[in-house]
Amino acid sequence: MENIQTEERIQENPLGTEPIGKILVRFAVPSIIAMMVSALYNMVDQFFIGRSVGMLGNAATNVAFPLTITCTAISLLCGVGGAANFNLSLGRKEKDEAECFAGAAVGMAVLAGIILCVIVRIFLEPLIRAFGATDQILTYSLTYTGITSFGFPFLILTTAGSNLIRADGSPKFSMMCTLIGAIINTILDPLFIFGFDMGMSGAAWATVLGQVVSACLVIWYLLRFKTVKIRLGNMLPSRKYYMAIFSLGISPFCNQLAMMVVQIVMNNTLTYYGASSSYGSEIPLACAGIIAKVNMIFFSIVIGISQGMQPIVSFNYGAKNYNRVRETYKKALTSALLISMCSFLSFQIFPRQIIGFFGSGSEEYFRFAEQYFRIFLFFTFLNGIQPITANFFTSIGKAVKGVFLSLTRQIIFLLPLILILPIFLGIDGVMYSAPIADFVAAVLAVLFVKREFVHMRREEALRNQMESQNAKIEKTK
């Protein structure tokens, strides 16, 4: 009986029937483009600021970067948590629950965006100083962050809503929401910075206007949701649904939050140890900011793959179709590793060309950038394993394991190494901390997922055994 019900559930949704490779491409490619476009928001600003304001402007955007990471963290908490619960509910044929989860995730994102905006507006200067701003770049940072903070509610709604739109079966529209905003930002950046001579404020306003347009597109779709109807009452705060969303969204949230904490500590460490090196404080801060955002392009592809994997894994796990769950994970991981290898080769072979794209600098500036690229990002070819695996555990409802794996690379390994190694190696210690953390985090992720696959196979064997026994009993009757 259970097997018949499972088959009926699977046949109702293409997530349970279409070939894994085909449906993974269908969901992952728009997600990848959307995440890349989101990362390009910062890259575009960095490019034009580097060409107009120069190195100090680049350093200022690096100081503001933790707040962008915070927005992404909150977006993924609401979006991934809401989408995972939404798809798990659909897989179990609980349509009313799916509707409640979708509405609660939207309401949660709007509320969180407004709260973050207000907090940043009130504590702007203390936050910027805490993020590592020196006196030389403080004015630039205050201008840029003060304006972009108005866009936080729109950015969070766009990213969270895109996850729900993708879970509703419209990955292309999800991609378009972010893409159109990025195009607007790219057009307005040179117009405001050079045409209207607005400098840092021009880049900031271009970013905000692009985010507003993206959010409007998300709202338009949410009012026309396909699988369920999102009602206003569903968006009101609900402890029950917020806790469930929080439990499945906590893994990507912690991963992003960990990145923010590491970024803040790294900014301050680079400033402190850079001052006693031949590079000074501003060169390491500017280079690290550019390199972090370049790396985010690669990382956004991996996150896009993991987000494309999520609805497929969640639905089939809810329907107890474990073969499709395992196949989806393996195909997603293989894709992430191929992308990781391409990124590794680019970072090792073309570091000077990449850093030169963002403006000119002294020979010390380029020398530090080359060294930072080659050492800090040495194990980039393994970096797809940990985020894919962490999101896999979130997608199957095992949030604790997902959270732990999200924290391994950034908090458990990288953060202590950033604090300890520079004591003995100076500013070089910051560079060597990352490859060590990357390697250990990847090994742990592999061990965790192997154990989970063994558990799935045991459950399948037990279910097959029970079905066989039931069939024999039916025969004897």
PDB file of N, CA and C in Angstrom, residues 322-323 326-327 330 449-464:
ATOM      1  N   TYR A 322      14.857   7.043  -2.762  1.00  0.00           N
ATOM      2  CA  TYR A 322      16.242   7.331  -2.387  1.00  0.00           C
ATOM      3  C   TYR A 322      17.239   7.187  -3.532  1.00  0.00           C
ATOM      4  N   ASN A 323      16.911   6.364  -4.526  1.00  0.00           N
ATOM      5  CA  ASN A 323      17.824   6.240  -5.681  1.00  0.00           C
ATOM      6  C   ASN A 323      17.983   7.580  -6.387  1.00  0.00           C
ATOM      7  N   ARG A 326      20.165  10.027  -4.244  1.00  0.00           N
ATOM      8  CA  ARG A 326      21.611   9.787  -4.366  1.00  0.00           C
ATOM      9  C   ARG A 326      22.133  10.216  -5.736  1.00  0.00           C
ATOM     10  N   GLU A 327      21.374   9.902  -6.788  1.00  0.00           N
ATOM     11  CA  GLU A 327      21.810  10.258  -8.138  1.00  0.00           C
ATOM     12  C   GLU A 327      21.904  11.772  -8.308  1.00  0.00           C
ATOM     13  N   LYS A 330      25.085  13.071  -6.546  1.00  0.00           N
ATOM     14  CA  LYS A 330      26.316  12.724  -7.269  1.00  0.00           C
ATOM     15  C   LYS A 330      26.495  13.587  -8.519  1.00  0.00           C
ATOM     16  N   VAL A 449      28.589  12.242   4.033  1.00  0.00           N
ATOM     17  CA  VAL A 449      27.629  11.827   3.015  1.00  0.00           C
ATOM     18  C   VAL A 449      27.728  10.325   2.739  1.00  0.00           C
ATOM     19  N   LYS A 450      28.918   9.755   2.854  1.00  0.00           N
ATOM     20  CA  LYS A 450      29.057   8.301   2.691  1.00  0.00           C
ATOM     21  C   LYS A 450      28.233   7.562   3.749  1.00  0.00           C
ATOM     22  N   ARG A 451      28.298   8.071   4.965  1.00  0.00           N
ATOM     23  CA  ARG A 451      27.542   7.451   6.055  1.00  0.00           C
ATOM     24  C   ARG A 451      26.037   7.567   5.823  1.00  0.00           C
ATOM     25  N   GLU A 452      25.606   8.702   5.283  1.00  0.00           N
ATOM     26  CA  GLU A 452      24.177   8.904   5.012  1.00  0.00           C
ATOM     27  C   GLU A 452      23.684   7.968   3.916  1.00  0.00           C
ATOM     28  N   PHE A 453      24.505   7.750   2.901  1.00  0.00           N
ATOM     29  CA  PHE A 453      24.121   6.838   1.824  1.00  0.00           C
ATOM     30  C   PHE A 453      23.967   5.399   2.340  1.00  0.00           C
ATOM     31  N   VAL A 454      24.838   5.009   3.248  1.00  0.00           N
ATOM     32  CA  VAL A 454      24.733   3.670   3.860  1.00  0.00           C
ATOM     33  C   VAL A 454      23.397   3.547   4.599  1.00  0.00           C
ATOM     34  N   HIS A 455      23.033   4.610   5.336  1.00  0.00           N
ATOM     35  CA  HIS A 455      21.764   4.614   6.079  1.00  0.00           C
ATOM     36  C   HIS A 455      20.575   4.493   5.123  1.00  0.00           C
ATOM     37  N   MET A 456      20.616   5.203   3.985  1.00  0.00           N
ATOM     38  CA  MET A 456      19.524   5.128   3.010  1.00  0.00           C
ATOM     39  C   MET A 456      19.374   3.715   2.442  1.00  0.00           C
ATOM     40  N   ARG A 457      20.512   3.101   2.140  1.00  0.00           N
ATOM     41  CA  ARG A 457      20.461   1.751   1.565  1.00  0.00           C
ATOM     42  C   ARG A 457      19.898   0.751   2.572  1.00  0.00           C
ATOM     43  N   ARG A 458      20.227   0.900   3.839  1.00  0.00           N
ATOM     44  CA  ARG A 458      19.676   0.020   4.869  1.00  0.00           C
ATOM     45  C   ARG A 458      18.163   0.186   4.971  1.00  0.00           C
ATOM     46  N   GLU A 459      17.707   1.444   4.905  1.00  0.00           N
ATOM     47  CA  GLU A 459      16.271   1.690   4.992  1.00  0.00           C
ATOM     48  C   GLU A 459      15.550   1.111   3.788  1.00  0.00           C
ATOM     49  N   GLU A 460      16.174   1.226   2.597  1.00  0.00           N
ATOM     50  CA  GLU A 460      15.584   0.636   1.385  1.00  0.00           C
ATOM     51  C   GLU A 460      15.497  -0.877   1.503  1.00  0.00           C
ATOM     52  N   ALA A 461      16.565  -1.489   1.996  1.00  0.00           N
ATOM     53  CA  ALA A 461      16.584  -2.949   2.138  1.00  0.00           C
ATOM     54  C   ALA A 461      15.509  -3.408   3.114  1.00  0.00           C
ATOM     55  N   LEU A 462      15.347  -2.679   4.217  1.00  0.00           N
ATOM     56  CA  LEU A 462      14.338  -3.024   5.214  1.00  0.00           C
ATOM     57  C   LEU A 462      12.939  -2.885   4.644  1.00  0.00           C
ATOM     58  N   ARG A 463      12.704  -1.817   3.864  1.00  0.00           N
ATOM     59  CA  ARG A 463      11.395  -1.604   3.264  1.00  0.00           C
ATOM     60  C   ARG A 463      11.089  -2.686   2.231  1.00  0.00           C
ATOM     61  N   ASN A 464      12.093  -3.053   1.432  1.00  0.00           N
ATOM     62  CA  ASN A 464      11.893  -4.115   0.432  1.00  0.00           C
ATOM     63  C   ASN A 464      11.590  -5.451   1.100  1.00  0.00           C
TER      64      ASN A 464
END
